[in-house]
Amino acid sequence: MNHPWTKLSNGSARPTTAPAADSPHASDLAGLLTHEDADRARDRWKVGRARREEGRSKGFGRFLVLWLLVGPGVLVFLGENDAPSMLSYSATGARFGVGFFIPFVVLTFLMGLVVQEMTVRLGAVTHRGHAELIFDRFGKFWGFFSLGDLVLGNFLTLVTEFIGIRAGLGFFGVRPSVAVGVGLLVVFAAITTGRYWTWERITLGLAIFNGLFVPAALLARPDWHQVGHALLTWTPLPHGNSFDILVLLLADIGATVTPWMIFFQQSAVVDKGMQPRDISAGRVDTLLGAVLATIFAIATILATAPLFHHGIDASQFQAAQFAQALRPWIGRAGAALFALGIFEAGIVAAIAISTSSAYAFGEVLGTGHSLNQPMRDAWPFYSILLGSAVAAAALVLIPHAPLEFIVLIVNVVAVLAMPPALAFLVMLVNDRDVMGDAVNGAWANVAAVVVTVLLIVAGLGFGVATVFPHWLSWL
Amino acid sequence: MNPADATPEELGGGAKAGAPDMDDPRAVLSVLEADQIVAAKQGTRFGRRKLSSGERVVLWGLRVYVVIMLVLVVISAFRVIHSAP
């Protein structure tokens, strides 16, 4: 089709914010509308109605607008509080107790917030997913590198989600095959609606159970004075094997900033139909997600801190073993909450990460890539979504599969793959041809560069420690 | 009526009072931006941007960084697994 908009191909693209009805090509477009457009328009109409309500009743109207626009930000942060992340936080609490890592986790979420805010603007202004924009603006060569990082990271992470699902339900005596089957069933059930809005609300409903770590933490009776002291002073500093500390630092960073989050949130913002005027609500959504995820992450550290105080060696613990070991201090109910939390973390992340892979492939292949499309119209999209989940689930059930290896490297790989992903993100969000006036301001660029440099330094520290392990003994 | 002149209120008559019928293209076009329409997006592409030499150096540098670091991660993980009791 020689569509009038092909003039954008010459690189002189400019974002438009006018309704399609005001376009000179409105009558052309009217004959080309799809089921996906109609579903997205329904969601947009509700937002418009809420904005009119906001004009009449500020408090309720504002809440209504926020209620309709909250989603991608909360999902991405609670999705990233996934099984390997909660395992990292558990290991942090069990091995170092309350101290340096509490404010460090807050810092990592601040880094995540800086990154994710940029994806909101990119998605709302361009209406394009991240993979699509990288392929468009940087070409196939860089596009496939970027997609390769995403696919590798996503698959490894998905495997660890199913390990978490298996371990979480395993605490209650559920057989591994049944646990993994339940996980797959939930992923499938979420997408059968053929509607982004319903999928988002179902997944948000599940994601809220990430808060199960809060009662588990309260049952551990944390010393709040010590928590406040740690937050303010970053002490006591961690002691012990320097390489282990370095790996845990990297794992905790990888628990908050990863490439899949960039791809997922931008695509979800597009699928939700957010527009430039929704950017401030998108920022609130992202902030809310970051705050909730920070609270739940710190709760996990506090829940496992009794293991540190009682000198339990947790260096070889897996997810369910933390729950078992905590029973003497947080009781059977607390341990059960902890195990359910690990199960939930795996389920929500499995949904979000498999969707992120499907979005990216759909955008690159040029096939349908929206949860507003029915399965029969976008079968490649849904096939990748379900196929990646099934492959990861199957690997977890294969005897002698290298699961320990995957668990060890997954968050570290996420940190190492992040700087190139951030470079593309920063270049795109500073690209005036793509973003118009919504390009990054000076402070956003400074923050993005600081985050990128921190990630590179952390990665290089890991590299040096691997090649020259004796250097760490000097520290 | 020209679609461009339609508003959701004017396009009422859907299932719920006040809610426009989204099977009517005018209603859809009145709430979505032009480049939000799937067909418009399929027909358009943001063109390739020209990378400066500095940008190329950064992208290649980061690519080499990732490859080297991934090799180190694999080495490190093997060490940990083989040193486990």
Coordinates of C-alpha atoms in Angstrom, one line a residue:
Chain A
M1 CA 0.0 0.0 0.0
N2 CA 1.4 3.4 -0.9
H3 CA 0.1 5.0 2.2
P4 CA 0.4 8.8 2.5
W5 CA 2.4 8.3 5.7
T6 CA 5.3 6.6 3.8
K7 CA 6.8 10.1 3.5
L8 CA 8.0 9.5 7.0
S9 CA 10.5 6.9 5.6
N10 CA 12.8 9.7 4.5
G11 CA 13.8 10.3 8.0
S12 CA 11.8 13.4 8.5
A13 CA 9.4 11.8 10.9
R14 CA 7.6 14.0 13.4
P15 CA 5.3 12.7 16.1
T16 CA 1.7 13.8 15.6
T17 CA -0.8 14.3 18.4
A18 CA -4.0 15.2 16.5
P19 CA -6.9 12.8 16.5
A20 CA -7.0 10.6 13.4
A21 CA -10.3 12.2 12.5
D22 CA -8.6 15.5 12.0
S23 CA -6.1 14.0 9.6
P24 CA -6.5 14.7 5.8
H25 CA -6.3 10.9 5.4
A26 CA -9.2 10.2 7.7
S27 CA -11.4 8.7 5.0
D28 CA -8.6 6.4 3.9
L29 CA -8.0 5.2 7.4
A30 CA -11.7 4.7 8.1
G31 CA -11.7 1.8 5.6
L32 CA -8.6 0.2 7.1
L33 CA -9.5 0.0 10.8
T34 CA -9.0 -3.3 12.6
H35 CA -10.4 -5.1 15.7
E36 CA -7.3 -3.9 17.5
D37 CA -8.0 -0.3 16.7
A38 CA -11.6 -0.6 18.0
D39 CA -10.5 -2.2 21.3
R40 CA -7.8 0.5 21.8
A41 CA -10.4 3.2 21.0
R42 CA -12.7 1.8 23.6
D43 CA -10.0 2.2 26.2
R44 CA -9.1 5.7 25.0
W45 CA -12.8 6.7 25.1
K46 CA -12.9 5.8 28.8
V47 CA -9.8 7.8 29.5
G48 CA -11.4 10.8 27.7
R49 CA -14.5 10.4 29.7
A50 CA -12.5 10.3 32.9
R51 CA -10.6 13.5 31.9
R52 CA -14.0 15.2 31.5
E53 CA -14.9 13.9 34.9
E54 CA -11.6 15.3 36.2
G55 CA -12.8 18.7 35.0
R56 CA -15.9 18.4 37.1
S57 CA -14.7 16.6 40.3
K58 CA -10.9 17.0 40.6
G59 CA -10.2 14.3 43.3
F60 CA -12.4 11.5 41.9
G61 CA -11.7 12.4 38.3
R62 CA -7.9 12.3 38.9
F63 CA -8.2 9.0 40.6
L64 CA -10.3 7.6 37.7
V65 CA -7.8 8.8 35.1
L66 CA -5.0 7.2 37.1
W67 CA -6.9 4.0 37.6
L68 CA -7.4 3.7 33.9
L69 CA -3.8 4.6 33.0
V70 CA -1.9 2.6 35.7
G71 CA -0.6 -0.7 34.4
P72 CA 2.6 -0.9 32.5
G73 CA 4.8 0.7 35.2
V74 CA 3.4 -1.3 38.1
L75 CA 3.5 -4.5 36.0
V76 CA 7.1 -4.0 34.9
F77 CA 8.4 -3.3 38.4
L78 CA 6.4 -6.0 40.2
G79 CA 7.2 -8.3 37.2
E80 CA 10.9 -7.6 37.8
N81 CA 10.5 -8.6 41.5
D82 CA 10.6 -12.1 40.0
A83 CA 11.7 -15.4 41.3
P84 CA 15.5 -14.9 40.8
S85 CA 15.2 -11.4 42.1
M86 CA 13.4 -12.5 45.3
L87 CA 16.0 -15.2 45.6
S88 CA 18.7 -12.6 45.4
Y89 CA 17.0 -10.5 48.1
S90 CA 16.6 -13.6 50.2
A91 CA 20.3 -14.4 49.9
T92 CA 21.1 -10.8 50.7
G93 CA 19.1 -10.8 53.9
A94 CA 20.3 -14.3 54.9
R95 CA 24.0 -13.6 54.4
F96 CA 24.3 -9.9 55.3
G97 CA 21.3 -9.1 57.4
V98 CA 20.1 -5.5 57.7
G99 CA 22.7 -3.0 56.6
F100 CA 24.3 -1.7 53.5
F101 CA 22.1 -3.6 51.1
I102 CA 18.9 -1.9 52.3
P103 CA 19.7 1.6 50.9
F104 CA 21.6 -0.1 48.0
V105 CA 18.3 -1.7 46.9
V106 CA 16.6 1.7 47.1
L107 CA 19.3 3.1 44.9
T108 CA 18.9 0.3 42.3
F109 CA 15.1 1.0 42.1
L110 CA 15.9 4.7 41.6
M111 CA 18.1 3.7 38.7
G112 CA 15.2 1.6 37.3
L113 CA 12.9 4.5 37.6
V114 CA 15.2 6.8 35.6
V115 CA 15.3 4.1 32.8
Q116 CA 11.7 3.2 32.7
E117 CA 10.4 6.8 32.6
M118 CA 12.1 7.1 29.3
T119 CA 10.3 4.1 27.9
V120 CA 6.9 5.7 28.8
R121 CA 7.7 8.8 26.8
L122 CA 9.0 6.8 23.9
G123 CA 6.0 4.6 23.7
A124 CA 3.4 7.4 24.2
V125 CA 4.9 9.7 21.6
T126 CA 5.9 7.3 18.9
H127 CA 3.2 4.6 19.4
R128 CA 6.0 2.1 18.4
G129 CA 7.6 -0.7 20.4
H130 CA 11.2 -0.6 21.4
A131 CA 12.4 -3.4 19.0
E132 CA 10.6 -1.7 16.1
L133 CA 12.2 1.6 16.8
I134 CA 15.7 0.1 17.1
F135 CA 15.3 -1.7 13.7
D136 CA 13.8 1.4 12.1
R137 CA 16.4 3.9 13.3
F138 CA 19.6 1.8 13.6
G139 CA 19.0 -0.9 11.0
K140 CA 18.9 -4.7 11.0
F141 CA 22.6 -5.1 12.0
W142 CA 22.2 -3.4 15.4
G143 CA 18.6 -4.5 15.7
F144 CA 19.5 -8.2 15.6
F145 CA 22.2 -7.7 18.2
S146 CA 19.7 -6.0 20.5
L147 CA 17.1 -8.6 19.8
G148 CA 19.6 -11.4 20.5
D149 CA 20.5 -9.9 23.9
L150 CA 16.8 -9.7 24.7
V151 CA 15.9 -13.3 23.6
L152 CA 18.9 -14.8 25.4
G153 CA 18.2 -12.9 28.6
N154 CA 14.4 -13.5 28.4
F155 CA 14.7 -17.2 27.9
L156 CA 17.2 -17.7 30.8
T157 CA 15.0 -15.6 33.0
L158 CA 11.9 -17.5 32.0
V159 CA 13.6 -20.7 33.0
T160 CA 14.3 -19.3 36.4
E161 CA 10.7 -18.2 36.8
F162 CA 9.5 -21.8 36.3
I163 CA 12.2 -22.9 38.8
G164 CA 10.6 -20.4 41.2
I165 CA 7.1 -21.7 40.4
R166 CA 8.2 -25.3 41.0
A167 CA 10.0 -24.4 44.2
G168 CA 7.1 -22.2 45.6
L169 CA 4.5 -24.9 45.1
G170 CA 7.0 -27.6 46.0
F171 CA 6.9 -26.2 49.6
F172 CA 3.3 -27.4 49.8
G173 CA 4.1 -30.8 48.4
V174 CA 2.9 -30.1 44.8
R175 CA 4.8 -32.3 42.3
P176 CA 7.1 -30.4 39.9
S177 CA 5.2 -31.4 36.7
V178 CA 1.9 -30.2 38.3
A179 CA 3.4 -26.9 39.5
V180 CA 4.9 -26.1 36.1
G181 CA 1.6 -27.0 34.5
V182 CA -0.2 -24.6 36.8
G183 CA 2.2 -21.9 35.8
L184 CA 1.6 -22.5 32.1
L185 CA -2.1 -22.6 32.6
V186 CA -2.1 -19.2 34.2
V187 CA 0.0 -17.7 31.4
F188 CA -2.4 -19.2 28.9
A189 CA -5.5 -18.1 30.8
A190 CA -4.3 -14.5 30.9
I191 CA -4.1 -14.2 27.1
T192 CA -7.3 -16.0 26.2
T193 CA -9.3 -12.8 26.7
G194 CA -8.0 -11.2 23.4
R195 CA -8.0 -7.8 25.2
Y196 CA -5.1 -5.9 26.5
W197 CA -7.2 -4.2 29.2
T198 CA -8.4 -7.5 30.7
W199 CA -4.9 -9.1 30.4
E200 CA -3.4 -6.1 32.2
R201 CA -6.0 -6.2 35.0
I202 CA -5.6 -9.9 35.6
T203 CA -1.8 -9.6 35.7
L204 CA -2.0 -6.6 38.0
G205 CA -4.3 -8.6 40.3
L206 CA -1.8 -11.4 40.5
A207 CA 1.2 -8.9 40.8
I208 CA -0.3 -7.3 44.0
F209 CA 0.4 -10.7 45.8
N210 CA 4.1 -9.7 45.6
G211 CA 3.1 -8.0 48.8
L212 CA 3.0 -11.4 50.5
F213 CA 6.6 -10.7 51.5
V214 CA 5.4 -7.9 53.7
P215 CA 3.6 -10.0 56.3
A216 CA 6.4 -12.5 56.1
A217 CA 8.8 -9.7 57.0
L218 CA 6.5 -8.5 59.9
L219 CA 6.5 -12.0 61.3
A220 CA 10.3 -11.8 61.4
R221 CA 9.9 -8.9 63.8
P222 CA 12.5 -6.6 62.3
D223 CA 14.4 -4.0 64.4
W224 CA 13.0 -0.8 62.8
H225 CA 15.6 1.3 64.5
Q226 CA 18.3 -0.8 62.8
V227 CA 16.5 -0.5 59.4
G228 CA 16.3 3.3 59.7
H229 CA 20.0 3.4 60.7
A230 CA 20.9 1.3 57.7
L231 CA 18.9 3.5 55.4
L232 CA 20.6 6.6 56.6
T233 CA 24.2 5.4 57.1
W234 CA 24.6 2.5 54.6
T235 CA 26.1 0.5 57.4
P236 CA 27.0 -2.1 58.6
L237 CA 29.0 -2.8 55.4
P238 CA 29.0 -6.4 54.2
H239 CA 31.9 -8.6 55.3
G240 CA 33.1 -11.9 54.0
N241 CA 34.1 -13.3 50.6
S242 CA 34.6 -10.2 48.4
F243 CA 33.7 -12.1 45.2
D244 CA 30.4 -13.3 46.7
I245 CA 29.6 -9.8 47.8
L246 CA 30.3 -8.5 44.3
V247 CA 28.1 -11.2 42.7
L248 CA 25.3 -10.3 45.1
L249 CA 25.7 -6.6 44.3
L250 CA 25.4 -7.4 40.6
A251 CA 22.4 -9.8 41.2
D252 CA 20.6 -7.1 43.2
I253 CA 21.2 -4.6 40.4
G254 CA 20.0 -7.2 37.8
A255 CA 16.9 -7.6 40.0
T256 CA 15.8 -4.0 39.1
V257 CA 17.3 -2.9 35.7
T258 CA 17.1 -5.4 32.9
P259 CA 16.6 -5.1 29.1
W260 CA 13.3 -6.9 29.1
M261 CA 11.8 -4.1 31.2
I262 CA 12.6 -1.6 28.6
F263 CA 11.1 -3.6 25.7
F264 CA 8.1 -4.6 27.8
Q265 CA 7.0 -1.3 29.2
Q266 CA 7.4 0.6 25.9
S267 CA 5.3 -2.1 24.1
A268 CA 2.7 -2.2 26.8
V269 CA 2.4 1.6 26.7
V270 CA 1.8 1.3 23.0
D271 CA -0.7 -1.6 23.3
K272 CA -2.6 0.3 26.0
G273 CA -2.9 3.2 23.6
M274 CA -1.3 5.9 25.8
Q275 CA -0.8 9.3 24.2
P276 CA 1.6 12.2 24.9
R277 CA -1.0 13.8 27.2
D278 CA -0.8 10.6 29.4
I279 CA 2.9 10.9 30.0
S280 CA 2.5 12.4 33.5
A281 CA 0.1 9.6 34.5
G282 CA 2.6 7.1 33.0
R283 CA 5.2 8.6 35.3
V284 CA 3.0 8.2 38.3
D285 CA 2.3 4.6 37.2
T286 CA 6.1 3.9 37.0
L287 CA 6.8 5.6 40.3
L288 CA 4.1 3.6 42.0
G289 CA 5.5 0.4 40.6
A290 CA 9.0 1.3 41.7
V291 CA 7.8 2.3 45.3
L292 CA 5.8 -1.0 45.7
A293 CA 8.6 -3.1 44.3
T294 CA 11.2 -1.4 46.6
I295 CA 9.0 -2.1 49.7
F296 CA 8.5 -5.7 48.7
A297 CA 12.2 -6.2 48.0
I298 CA 13.2 -4.7 51.3
A299 CA 10.5 -6.8 53.0
T300 CA 12.2 -9.9 51.5
I301 CA 15.6 -8.9 52.9
L302 CA 14.0 -8.3 56.3
A303 CA 12.1 -11.7 56.2
T304 CA 15.3 -13.6 55.7
A305 CA 17.5 -11.5 58.1
P306 CA 16.8 -13.9 61.0
L307 CA 18.9 -16.5 59.2
F308 CA 21.9 -14.1 59.3
H309 CA 21.3 -13.2 63.0
H310 CA 21.2 -16.9 63.9
G311 CA 24.3 -17.8 61.9
I312 CA 22.5 -20.2 59.5
D313 CA 24.7 -20.8 56.4
A314 CA 22.4 -19.9 53.5
S315 CA 25.1 -19.9 50.8
Q316 CA 23.7 -22.9 49.0
F317 CA 20.0 -22.2 49.6
Q318 CA 17.4 -22.3 46.8
A319 CA 14.0 -20.6 47.0
A320 CA 11.9 -23.1 48.9
Q321 CA 14.8 -23.8 51.3
F322 CA 14.6 -20.3 52.5
A323 CA 11.0 -20.8 53.4
Q324 CA 11.8 -24.1 55.2
A325 CA 14.7 -22.6 57.1
L326 CA 12.7 -19.6 58.2
R327 CA 10.0 -21.6 59.8
P328 CA 11.5 -21.5 63.4
W329 CA 11.4 -17.7 63.3
I330 CA 8.4 -16.7 61.2
G331 CA 6.3 -19.8 61.8
R332 CA 4.5 -22.1 59.4
A333 CA 2.2 -19.4 58.2
G334 CA 5.1 -17.0 57.5
A335 CA 7.0 -19.7 55.7
A336 CA 3.9 -20.5 53.6
L337 CA 3.5 -16.8 52.7
F338 CA 7.2 -16.7 51.7
A339 CA 6.8 -19.8 49.5
L340 CA 3.6 -18.4 47.9
G341 CA 5.4 -15.2 47.3
I342 CA 8.1 -17.0 45.4
F343 CA 5.4 -18.8 43.3
E344 CA 3.6 -15.5 42.6
A345 CA 6.8 -13.8 41.6
G346 CA 7.5 -16.6 39.1
I347 CA 4.0 -16.5 37.7
V348 CA 3.7 -12.7 37.1
A349 CA 7.2 -12.5 35.6
A350 CA 6.6 -15.5 33.4
I351 CA 3.5 -13.7 32.0
A352 CA 5.3 -10.4 31.5
I353 CA 8.6 -11.8 30.1
S354 CA 7.0 -14.1 27.6
T355 CA 4.8 -11.2 26.5
S356 CA 7.9 -9.0 26.1
S357 CA 9.5 -11.6 23.8
A358 CA 6.3 -11.9 21.8
Y359 CA 6.0 -8.1 21.4
A360 CA 9.6 -7.8 20.2
F361 CA 9.3 -10.6 17.7
G362 CA 6.0 -9.3 16.4
E363 CA 7.4 -5.8 16.0
V364 CA 10.4 -7.0 14.1
L365 CA 8.6 -9.5 11.9
G366 CA 5.9 -7.0 11.1
T367 CA 3.1 -9.4 12.2
G368 CA 0.3 -8.6 14.6
H369 CA 1.7 -7.8 18.1
S370 CA -1.1 -6.8 20.3
L371 CA -3.0 -8.4 23.1
N372 CA -6.0 -6.7 21.6
Q373 CA -5.9 -9.1 18.7
P374 CA -7.7 -12.4 18.8
M375 CA -5.5 -15.5 18.7
R376 CA -6.6 -16.4 15.1
D377 CA -5.5 -13.0 13.8
A378 CA -2.1 -12.8 15.6
W379 CA -1.2 -16.5 16.0
P380 CA 2.6 -15.9 15.5
F381 CA 2.5 -13.4 18.4
Y382 CA 0.7 -15.8 20.7
S383 CA 2.7 -18.7 19.5
I384 CA 6.0 -17.0 20.5
L385 CA 4.4 -16.0 23.8
L386 CA 3.2 -19.5 24.7
G387 CA 6.1 -21.3 22.9
S388 CA 8.8 -19.5 25.0
A389 CA 6.9 -20.2 28.2
V390 CA 6.4 -23.9 27.3
A391 CA 10.1 -24.3 26.3
A392 CA 11.3 -22.8 29.6
A393 CA 8.8 -24.9 31.6
A394 CA 9.9 -28.1 29.8
L395 CA 13.6 -27.4 30.5
V396 CA 12.9 -27.1 34.2
L397 CA 11.4 -30.7 34.1
I398 CA 14.3 -32.2 32.2
P399 CA 16.5 -34.3 34.6
H400 CA 20.1 -33.0 34.9
A401 CA 19.3 -29.8 33.0
P402 CA 21.9 -27.1 33.9
L403 CA 19.4 -25.2 36.1
E404 CA 21.9 -24.3 38.8
F405 CA 24.1 -22.7 36.1
I406 CA 21.2 -20.7 34.8
V407 CA 20.2 -19.5 38.2
L408 CA 23.7 -18.4 38.9
I409 CA 24.2 -16.3 35.8
V410 CA 20.7 -14.9 35.0
N411 CA 20.8 -11.7 36.9
V412 CA 24.4 -11.1 36.1
V413 CA 23.8 -11.5 32.4
A414 CA 20.9 -9.0 32.7
V415 CA 23.3 -6.4 34.2
L416 CA 25.9 -7.0 31.6
A417 CA 23.4 -6.7 28.7
M418 CA 22.0 -3.5 30.1
P419 CA 24.6 -0.9 28.9
P420 CA 24.0 -1.5 25.2
A421 CA 20.2 -1.5 25.7
L422 CA 20.6 1.8 27.6
A423 CA 22.7 3.3 24.8
F424 CA 19.9 2.6 22.3
L425 CA 17.3 3.9 24.7
V426 CA 19.2 7.2 25.3
M427 CA 19.9 7.7 21.6
L428 CA 16.2 7.1 20.8
V429 CA 14.9 9.4 23.5
N430 CA 17.2 12.2 22.4
D431 CA 16.3 11.8 18.7
R432 CA 14.2 14.8 17.9
D433 CA 13.0 13.3 14.7
V434 CA 11.3 10.5 16.7
M435 CA 10.4 12.4 19.9
G436 CA 9.8 15.9 18.8
D437 CA 9.7 18.2 21.9
A438 CA 9.5 15.2 24.3
V439 CA 13.3 14.5 24.0
N440 CA 15.3 14.1 27.2
G441 CA 16.1 17.1 29.2
A442 CA 19.7 17.7 30.5
W443 CA 19.0 16.1 33.9
A444 CA 17.4 13.0 32.4
N445 CA 20.5 12.6 30.2
V446 CA 22.9 13.1 33.2
A447 CA 20.9 10.5 35.2
A448 CA 20.9 8.1 32.3
V449 CA 24.7 8.4 31.8
V450 CA 25.3 7.9 35.5
V451 CA 23.2 4.8 35.5
T452 CA 25.0 3.4 32.4
V453 CA 28.4 4.2 33.9
L454 CA 27.5 2.5 37.2
L455 CA 26.3 -0.6 35.4
I456 CA 29.5 -0.7 33.3
V457 CA 31.7 -0.2 36.4
A458 CA 29.8 -3.0 38.2
G459 CA 30.3 -5.3 35.2
L460 CA 34.0 -4.5 34.8
G461 CA 34.4 -5.1 38.6
F462 CA 32.9 -8.5 38.1
G463 CA 35.2 -9.2 35.1
V464 CA 38.3 -8.1 36.9
A465 CA 37.4 -10.2 39.9
T466 CA 36.8 -13.3 37.7
V467 CA 40.2 -13.0 35.9
F468 CA 42.2 -11.8 38.9
P469 CA 40.4 -13.2 41.9
H470 CA 43.4 -12.6 44.2
W471 CA 43.0 -8.9 43.7
L472 CA 39.9 -8.9 45.8
S473 CA 41.8 -10.2 48.8
W474 CA 43.4 -6.7 49.0
L475 CA 40.0 -5.1 49.6
Chain B
M1 CA -20.9 14.2 8.7
N2 CA -17.2 14.3 8.0
P3 CA -15.4 11.9 10.4
A4 CA -13.1 14.7 11.3
D5 CA -16.1 16.6 12.8
A6 CA -17.3 13.7 14.9
T7 CA -16.9 13.5 18.7
P8 CA -17.6 10.6 20.9
E9 CA -20.7 12.3 22.2
E10 CA -22.0 12.9 18.7
L11 CA -21.3 9.3 17.9
G12 CA -23.4 7.9 20.7
G13 CA -25.7 4.9 20.2
G14 CA -23.5 2.1 21.4
A15 CA -24.5 -0.5 23.9
K16 CA -24.2 1.8 26.8
A17 CA -25.7 5.2 27.0
G18 CA -23.1 7.8 26.2
A19 CA -20.6 5.3 24.9
P20 CA -19.9 5.5 21.2
D21 CA -20.2 2.5 19.0
M22 CA -16.7 1.6 18.2
D23 CA -17.8 -0.4 15.2
D24 CA -18.4 3.0 13.7
P25 CA -15.0 4.1 12.2
R26 CA -15.8 7.8 13.0
A27 CA -15.8 7.0 16.7
V28 CA -12.5 5.2 16.5
L29 CA -10.9 8.0 14.5
S30 CA -12.1 10.6 16.9
V31 CA -10.2 9.1 19.9
L32 CA -7.1 7.6 18.4
E33 CA -4.2 9.7 17.0
A34 CA -3.5 9.2 13.3
D35 CA -0.2 7.3 13.9
Q36 CA -1.9 5.1 16.4
I37 CA -4.0 3.4 13.7
V38 CA -2.5 -0.1 12.9
A39 CA -2.8 0.4 9.2
A40 CA -1.1 3.8 9.4
K41 CA 1.8 2.3 11.4
Q42 CA 2.2 -0.6 9.0
G43 CA 2.5 1.8 6.1
T44 CA 5.1 4.0 7.7
R45 CA 8.6 3.7 9.0
F46 CA 10.8 6.0 10.9
G47 CA 13.8 6.1 8.5
R48 CA 17.4 5.1 9.4
R49 CA 19.3 7.7 11.3
K50 CA 22.9 8.4 10.4
L51 CA 25.2 7.4 13.2
S52 CA 28.1 9.7 14.0
S53 CA 31.6 8.1 14.3
G54 CA 31.4 8.7 18.1
E55 CA 28.0 6.8 18.3
R56 CA 29.5 3.9 16.3
V57 CA 32.5 3.7 18.6
V58 CA 30.1 3.6 21.7
L59 CA 27.9 0.9 20.1
W60 CA 30.9 -1.3 19.1
G61 CA 32.6 -0.7 22.4
L62 CA 29.5 -1.9 24.3
R63 CA 29.1 -4.8 22.0
V64 CA 32.7 -6.0 22.6
Y65 CA 32.1 -5.4 26.3
V66 CA 29.0 -7.6 26.4
V67 CA 30.8 -10.5 24.5
I68 CA 33.9 -10.5 26.7
M69 CA 31.8 -10.2 29.9
L70 CA 29.5 -13.1 28.9
V71 CA 32.6 -15.3 28.4
L72 CA 33.7 -14.3 31.9
V73 CA 30.3 -15.0 33.4
V74 CA 30.4 -18.6 31.9
I75 CA 33.9 -19.1 33.3
S76 CA 32.9 -17.8 36.7
A77 CA 29.8 -19.9 36.9
F78 CA 31.7 -23.1 36.0
R79 CA 34.2 -22.3 38.7
V80 CA 31.5 -21.9 41.3
I81 CA 29.7 -25.1 40.3
H82 CA 32.9 -27.2 40.2
S83 CA 34.0 -25.8 43.5
A84 CA 30.7 -26.6 45.2
P85 CA 31.0 -29.5 47.7

